N, CA, C and O of each residue as an XYZ file, in Angstrom:
488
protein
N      72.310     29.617    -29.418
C      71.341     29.060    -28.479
C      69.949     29.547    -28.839
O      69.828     30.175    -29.891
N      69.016     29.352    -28.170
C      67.663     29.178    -28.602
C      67.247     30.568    -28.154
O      67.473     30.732    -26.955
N      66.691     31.649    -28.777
C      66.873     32.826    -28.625
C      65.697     33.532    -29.773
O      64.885     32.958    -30.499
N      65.998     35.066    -29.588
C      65.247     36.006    -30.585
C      66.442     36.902    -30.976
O      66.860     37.633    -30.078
N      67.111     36.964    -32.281
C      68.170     38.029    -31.782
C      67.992     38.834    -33.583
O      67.580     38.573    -34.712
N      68.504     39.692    -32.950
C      68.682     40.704    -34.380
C      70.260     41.148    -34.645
O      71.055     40.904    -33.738
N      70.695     41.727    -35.733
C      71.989     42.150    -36.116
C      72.091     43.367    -36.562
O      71.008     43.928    -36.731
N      73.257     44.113    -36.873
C      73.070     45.641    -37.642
C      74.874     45.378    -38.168
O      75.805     44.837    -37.571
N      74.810     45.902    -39.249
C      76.176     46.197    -39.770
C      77.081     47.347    -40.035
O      76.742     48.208    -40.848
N      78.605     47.436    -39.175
C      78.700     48.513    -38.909
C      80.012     48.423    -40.340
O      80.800     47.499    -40.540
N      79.830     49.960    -41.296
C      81.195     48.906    -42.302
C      82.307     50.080    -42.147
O      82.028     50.967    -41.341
N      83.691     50.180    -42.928
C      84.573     50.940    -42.781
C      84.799     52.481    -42.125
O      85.814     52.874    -41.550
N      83.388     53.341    -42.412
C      83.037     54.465    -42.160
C      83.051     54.623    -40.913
O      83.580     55.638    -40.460
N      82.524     53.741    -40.125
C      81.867     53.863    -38.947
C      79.967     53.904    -39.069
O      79.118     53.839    -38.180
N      79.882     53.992    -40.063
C      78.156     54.073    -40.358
C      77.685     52.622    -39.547
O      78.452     51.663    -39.638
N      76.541     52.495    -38.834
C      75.727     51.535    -38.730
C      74.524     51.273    -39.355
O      73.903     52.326    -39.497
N      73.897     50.257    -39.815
C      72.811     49.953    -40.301
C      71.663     49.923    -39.371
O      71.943     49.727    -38.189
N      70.417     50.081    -39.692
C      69.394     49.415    -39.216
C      69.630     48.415    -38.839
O      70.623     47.775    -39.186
N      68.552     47.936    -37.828
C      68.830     46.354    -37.084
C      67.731     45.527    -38.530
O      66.869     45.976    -39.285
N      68.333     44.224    -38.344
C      67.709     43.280    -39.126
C      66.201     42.830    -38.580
O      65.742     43.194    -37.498
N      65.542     41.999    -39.503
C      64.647     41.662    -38.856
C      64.968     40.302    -37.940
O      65.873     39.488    -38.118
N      63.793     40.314    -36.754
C      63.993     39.355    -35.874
C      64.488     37.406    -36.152
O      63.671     36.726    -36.774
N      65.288     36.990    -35.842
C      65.812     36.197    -35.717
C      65.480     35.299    -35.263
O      65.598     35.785    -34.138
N      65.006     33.964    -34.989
C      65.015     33.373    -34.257
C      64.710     31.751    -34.279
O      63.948     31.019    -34.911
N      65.606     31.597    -33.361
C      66.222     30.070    -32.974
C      65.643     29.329    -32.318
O      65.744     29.582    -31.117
N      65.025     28.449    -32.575
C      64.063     27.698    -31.603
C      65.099     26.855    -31.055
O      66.263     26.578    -31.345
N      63.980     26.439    -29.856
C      64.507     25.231    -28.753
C      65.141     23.836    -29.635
O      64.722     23.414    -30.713
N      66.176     23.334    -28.878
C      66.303     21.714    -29.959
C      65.348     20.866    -29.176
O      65.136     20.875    -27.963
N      64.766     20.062    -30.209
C      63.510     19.406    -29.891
C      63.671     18.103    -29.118
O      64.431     17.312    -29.677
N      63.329     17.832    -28.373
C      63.760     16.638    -27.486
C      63.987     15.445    -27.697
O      63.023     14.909    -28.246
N      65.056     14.590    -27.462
C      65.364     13.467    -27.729
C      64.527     12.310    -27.180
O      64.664     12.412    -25.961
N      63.439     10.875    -27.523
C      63.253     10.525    -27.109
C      63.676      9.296    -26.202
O      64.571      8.613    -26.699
N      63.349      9.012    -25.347
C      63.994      8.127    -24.479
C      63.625      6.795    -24.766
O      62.529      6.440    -25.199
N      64.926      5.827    -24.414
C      64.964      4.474    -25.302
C      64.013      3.700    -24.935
O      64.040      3.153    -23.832
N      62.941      3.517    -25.870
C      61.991      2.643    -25.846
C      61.687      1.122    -24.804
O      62.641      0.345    -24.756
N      60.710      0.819    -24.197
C      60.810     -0.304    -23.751
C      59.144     -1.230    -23.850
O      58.077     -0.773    -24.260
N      59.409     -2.516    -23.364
C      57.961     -3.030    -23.928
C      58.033     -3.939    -22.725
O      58.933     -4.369    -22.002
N      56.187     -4.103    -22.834
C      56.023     -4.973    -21.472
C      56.472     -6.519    -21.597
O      57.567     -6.825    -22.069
N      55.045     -7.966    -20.889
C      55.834     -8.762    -20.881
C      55.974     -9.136    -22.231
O      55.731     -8.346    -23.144
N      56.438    -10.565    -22.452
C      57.316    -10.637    -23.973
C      56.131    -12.074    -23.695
O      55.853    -12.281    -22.514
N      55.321    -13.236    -25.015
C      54.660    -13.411    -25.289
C      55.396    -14.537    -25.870
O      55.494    -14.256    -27.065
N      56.028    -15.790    -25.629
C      56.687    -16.646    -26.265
C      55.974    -17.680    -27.044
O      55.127    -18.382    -26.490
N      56.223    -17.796    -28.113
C      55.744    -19.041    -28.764
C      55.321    -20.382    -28.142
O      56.215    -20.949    -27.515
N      53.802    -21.165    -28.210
C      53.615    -22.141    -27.915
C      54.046    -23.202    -28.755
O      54.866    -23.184    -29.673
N      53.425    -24.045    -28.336
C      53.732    -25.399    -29.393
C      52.667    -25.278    -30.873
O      52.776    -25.679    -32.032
N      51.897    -24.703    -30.303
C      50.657    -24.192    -31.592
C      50.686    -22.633    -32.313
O      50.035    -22.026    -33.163
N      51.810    -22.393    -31.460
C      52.189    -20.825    -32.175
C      53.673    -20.783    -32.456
O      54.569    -21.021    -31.646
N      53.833    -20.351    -34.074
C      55.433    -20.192    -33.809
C      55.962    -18.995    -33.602
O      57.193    -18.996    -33.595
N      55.314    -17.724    -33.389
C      55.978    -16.507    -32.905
C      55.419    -16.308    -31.965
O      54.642    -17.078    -31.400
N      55.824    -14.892    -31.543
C      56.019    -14.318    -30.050
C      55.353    -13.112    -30.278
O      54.975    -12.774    -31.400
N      55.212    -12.535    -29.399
C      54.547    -10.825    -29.200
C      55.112    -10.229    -27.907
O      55.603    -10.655    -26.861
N      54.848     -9.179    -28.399
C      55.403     -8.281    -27.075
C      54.328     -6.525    -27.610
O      53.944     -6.154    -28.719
N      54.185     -5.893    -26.259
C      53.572     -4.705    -26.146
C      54.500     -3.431    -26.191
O      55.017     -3.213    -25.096
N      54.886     -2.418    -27.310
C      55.647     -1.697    -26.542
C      54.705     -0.405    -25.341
O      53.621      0.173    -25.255
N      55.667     -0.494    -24.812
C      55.080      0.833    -23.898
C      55.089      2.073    -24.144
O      56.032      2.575    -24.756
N      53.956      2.854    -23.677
C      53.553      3.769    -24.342
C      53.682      4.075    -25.567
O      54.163      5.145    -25.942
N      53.169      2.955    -26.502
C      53.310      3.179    -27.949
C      52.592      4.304    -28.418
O      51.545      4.580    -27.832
N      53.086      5.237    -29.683
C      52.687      6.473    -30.280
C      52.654      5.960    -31.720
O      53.602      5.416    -32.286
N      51.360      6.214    -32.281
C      51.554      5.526    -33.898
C      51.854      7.073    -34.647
O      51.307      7.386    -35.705
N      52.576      7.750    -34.094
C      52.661      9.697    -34.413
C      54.345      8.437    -34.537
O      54.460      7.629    -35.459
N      54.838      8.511    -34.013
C      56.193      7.723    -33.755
C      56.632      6.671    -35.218
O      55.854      5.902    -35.783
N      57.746      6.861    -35.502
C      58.056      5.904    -36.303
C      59.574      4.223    -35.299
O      60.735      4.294    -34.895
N      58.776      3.344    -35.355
C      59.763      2.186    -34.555
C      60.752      1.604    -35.485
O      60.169      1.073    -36.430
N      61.928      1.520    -35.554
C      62.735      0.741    -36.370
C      63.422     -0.148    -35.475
O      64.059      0.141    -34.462
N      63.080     -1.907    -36.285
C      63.367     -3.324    -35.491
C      64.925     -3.682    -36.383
O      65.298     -3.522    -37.545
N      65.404     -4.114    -35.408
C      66.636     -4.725    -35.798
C      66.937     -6.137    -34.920
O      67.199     -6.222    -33.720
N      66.810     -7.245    -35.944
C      66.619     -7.480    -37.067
C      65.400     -7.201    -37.141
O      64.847     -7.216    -36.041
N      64.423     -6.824    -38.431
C      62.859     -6.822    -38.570
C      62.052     -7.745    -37.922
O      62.346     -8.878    -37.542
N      60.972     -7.124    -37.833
C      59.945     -8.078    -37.353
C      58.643     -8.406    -38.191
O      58.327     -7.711    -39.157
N      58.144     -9.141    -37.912
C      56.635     -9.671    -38.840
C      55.534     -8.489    -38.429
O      54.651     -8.357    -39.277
N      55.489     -8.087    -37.904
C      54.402     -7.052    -37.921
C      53.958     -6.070    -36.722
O      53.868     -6.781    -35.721
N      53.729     -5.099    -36.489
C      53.479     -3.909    -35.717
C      51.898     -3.575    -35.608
O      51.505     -2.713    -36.395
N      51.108     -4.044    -34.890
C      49.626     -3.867    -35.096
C      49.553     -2.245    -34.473
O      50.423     -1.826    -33.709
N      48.350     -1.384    -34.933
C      47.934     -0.116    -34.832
C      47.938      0.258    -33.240
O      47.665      1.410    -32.905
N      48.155     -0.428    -32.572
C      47.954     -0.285    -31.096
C      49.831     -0.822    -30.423
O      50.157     -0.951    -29.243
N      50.611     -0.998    -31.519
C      51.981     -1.283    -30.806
C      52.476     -2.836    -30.479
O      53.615     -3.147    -30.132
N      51.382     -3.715    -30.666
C      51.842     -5.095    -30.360
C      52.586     -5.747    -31.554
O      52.168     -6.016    -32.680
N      53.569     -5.890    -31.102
C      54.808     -6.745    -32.131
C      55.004     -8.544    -32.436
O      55.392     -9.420    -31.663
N      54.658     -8.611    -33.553
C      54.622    -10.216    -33.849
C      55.745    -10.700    -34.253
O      56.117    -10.492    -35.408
N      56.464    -11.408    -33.403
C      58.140    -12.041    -34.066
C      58.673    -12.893    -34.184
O      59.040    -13.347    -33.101
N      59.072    -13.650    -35.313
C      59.934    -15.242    -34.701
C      60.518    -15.136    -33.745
O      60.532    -14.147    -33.014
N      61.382    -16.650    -33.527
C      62.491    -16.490    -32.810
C      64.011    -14.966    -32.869
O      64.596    -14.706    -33.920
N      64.193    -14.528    -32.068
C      65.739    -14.207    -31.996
C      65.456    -13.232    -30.866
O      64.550    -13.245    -30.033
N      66.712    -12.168    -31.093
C      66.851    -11.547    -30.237
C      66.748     -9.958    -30.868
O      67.334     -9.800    -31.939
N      66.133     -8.911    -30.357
C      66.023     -7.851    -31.208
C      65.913     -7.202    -29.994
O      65.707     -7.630    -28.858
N      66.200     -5.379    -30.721
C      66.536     -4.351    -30.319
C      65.729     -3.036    -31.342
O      65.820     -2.966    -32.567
N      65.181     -2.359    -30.709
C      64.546     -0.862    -31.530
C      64.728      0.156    -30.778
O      65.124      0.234    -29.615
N      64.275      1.273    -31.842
C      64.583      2.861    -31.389
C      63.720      3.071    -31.975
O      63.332      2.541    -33.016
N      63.261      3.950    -31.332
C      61.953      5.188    -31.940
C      62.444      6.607    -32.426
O      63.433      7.205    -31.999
N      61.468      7.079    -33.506
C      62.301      8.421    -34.113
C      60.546      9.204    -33.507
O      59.400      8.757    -33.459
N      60.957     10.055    -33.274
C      59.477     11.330    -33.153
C      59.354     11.924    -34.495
O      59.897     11.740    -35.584
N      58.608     12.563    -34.110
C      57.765     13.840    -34.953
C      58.962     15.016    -35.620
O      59.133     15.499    -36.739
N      59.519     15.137    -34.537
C      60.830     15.938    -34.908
C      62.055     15.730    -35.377
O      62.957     16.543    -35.580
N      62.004     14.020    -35.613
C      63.258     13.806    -36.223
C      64.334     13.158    -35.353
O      65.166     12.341    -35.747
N      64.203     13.624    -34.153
C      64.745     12.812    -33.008
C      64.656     11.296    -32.514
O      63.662     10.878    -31.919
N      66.039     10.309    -32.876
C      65.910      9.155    -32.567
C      66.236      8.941    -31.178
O      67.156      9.596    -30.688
N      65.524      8.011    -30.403
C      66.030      7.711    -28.698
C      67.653      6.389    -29.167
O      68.186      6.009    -30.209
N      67.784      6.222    -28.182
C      68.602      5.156    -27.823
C      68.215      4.090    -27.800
O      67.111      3.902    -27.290
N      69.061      2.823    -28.411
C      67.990      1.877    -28.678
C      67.918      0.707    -27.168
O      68.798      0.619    -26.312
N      67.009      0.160    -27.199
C      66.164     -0.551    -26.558
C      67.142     -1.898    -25.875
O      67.805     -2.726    -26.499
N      66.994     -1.792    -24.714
C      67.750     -3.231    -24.212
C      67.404     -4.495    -25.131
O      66.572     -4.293    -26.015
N      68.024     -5.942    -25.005
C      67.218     -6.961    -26.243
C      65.961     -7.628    -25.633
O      65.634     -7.620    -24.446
N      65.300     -8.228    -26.709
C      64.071     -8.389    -26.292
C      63.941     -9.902    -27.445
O      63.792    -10.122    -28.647
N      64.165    -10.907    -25.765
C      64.337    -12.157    -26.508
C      62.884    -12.850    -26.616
O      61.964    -12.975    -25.808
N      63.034    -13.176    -27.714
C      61.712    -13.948    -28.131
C      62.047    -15.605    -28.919
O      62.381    -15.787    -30.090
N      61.914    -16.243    -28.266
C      62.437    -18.098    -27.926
C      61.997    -18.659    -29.155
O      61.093    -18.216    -29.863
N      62.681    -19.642    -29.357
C      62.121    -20.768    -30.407
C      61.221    -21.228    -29.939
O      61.128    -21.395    -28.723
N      60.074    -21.644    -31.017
C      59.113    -22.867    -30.505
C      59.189    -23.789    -30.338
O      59.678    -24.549    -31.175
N      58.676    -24.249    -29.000
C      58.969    -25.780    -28.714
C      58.679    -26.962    -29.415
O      57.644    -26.895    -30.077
N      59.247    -27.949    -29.459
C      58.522    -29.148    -30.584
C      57.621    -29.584    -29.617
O      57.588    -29.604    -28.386
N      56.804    -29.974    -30.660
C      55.583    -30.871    -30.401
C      56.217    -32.061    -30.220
O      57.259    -32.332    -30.818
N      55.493    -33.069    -29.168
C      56.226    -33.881    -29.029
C      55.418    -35.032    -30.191
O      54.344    -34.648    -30.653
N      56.018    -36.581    -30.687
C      55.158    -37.164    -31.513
C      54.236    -37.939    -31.045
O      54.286    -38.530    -29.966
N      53.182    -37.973    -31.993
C      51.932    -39.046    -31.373
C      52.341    -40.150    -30.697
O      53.181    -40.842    -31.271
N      51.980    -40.478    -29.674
C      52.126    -42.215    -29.216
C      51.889    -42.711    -29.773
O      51.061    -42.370    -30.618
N      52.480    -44.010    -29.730
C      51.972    -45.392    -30.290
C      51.530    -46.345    -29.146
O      51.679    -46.215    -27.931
N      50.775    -47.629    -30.074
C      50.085    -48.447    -28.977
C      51.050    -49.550    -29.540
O      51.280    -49.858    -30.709
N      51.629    -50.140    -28.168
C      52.126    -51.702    -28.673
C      51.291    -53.102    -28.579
O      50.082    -52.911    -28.450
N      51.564    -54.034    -28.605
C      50.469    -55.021    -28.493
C      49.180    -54.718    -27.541
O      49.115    -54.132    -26.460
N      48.256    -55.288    -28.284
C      47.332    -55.027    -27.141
C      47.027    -56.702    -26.591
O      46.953    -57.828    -27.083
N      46.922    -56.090    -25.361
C      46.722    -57.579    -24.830
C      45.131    -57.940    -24.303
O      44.683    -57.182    -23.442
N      44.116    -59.240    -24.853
C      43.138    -59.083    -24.232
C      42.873    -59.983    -23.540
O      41.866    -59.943    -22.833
């Protein structure tokens, strides 16, 4: 456990040693908690991806997308096609959270096609 401790070795004789030098065990570094992001940003008819914000984004933080995504801007906003995805964040220490409920991001809608004019009547 997370401590300061020292040792001494006692061998056949009964002799003991000097104590060792200090020891010590640091705290285990905290696990972070599974990521989440605000609202989700669906594709228009003039846009074919989506965005989403994560929350409290840390660019100290490393995010891994499953499946990938198109891009992670410096401030945490995520650019994505269609599907359905899921991430976890790793810290500073190496510690990955749990990953992320899914985070659906929709197909784009079709455009619908130009009208046409039928006879014109004058």
């Amino acid at each position: 456990n997370a401590n300061t401790y020292t040792f001494t070795v006692t061998n056949a004789s009964g002799c003991t040693s000097p104590s060792s030098t200090n020891i010590i065990v640091s705290a285990q570094p905290s696990t972070p908690s599974a990521p989440t992001v605000g609202a989700i940003t669906q594709p228009t008819c003039t846009t074919a991806t989506g965005s989403f914000q994560i929350t409290g984004y840390n660019a100290a933080n490393t995010y891994t997308f499953n499946p990938g995504v198109l891009s992670i801007s410096a401030s945490g906003l995520v650019t994505a096609n269609a599907n359905t995805y899921t991430f976890t964040v790793t810290n500073a220490s190496g510690c990955t959270s749990p990953s992320s409920t899914n985070i659906i991001v929709s197909a784009q809608p079709s455009t619908p096609s130009a009208p046409t004019v039928g006879a014109i009547i004058q």
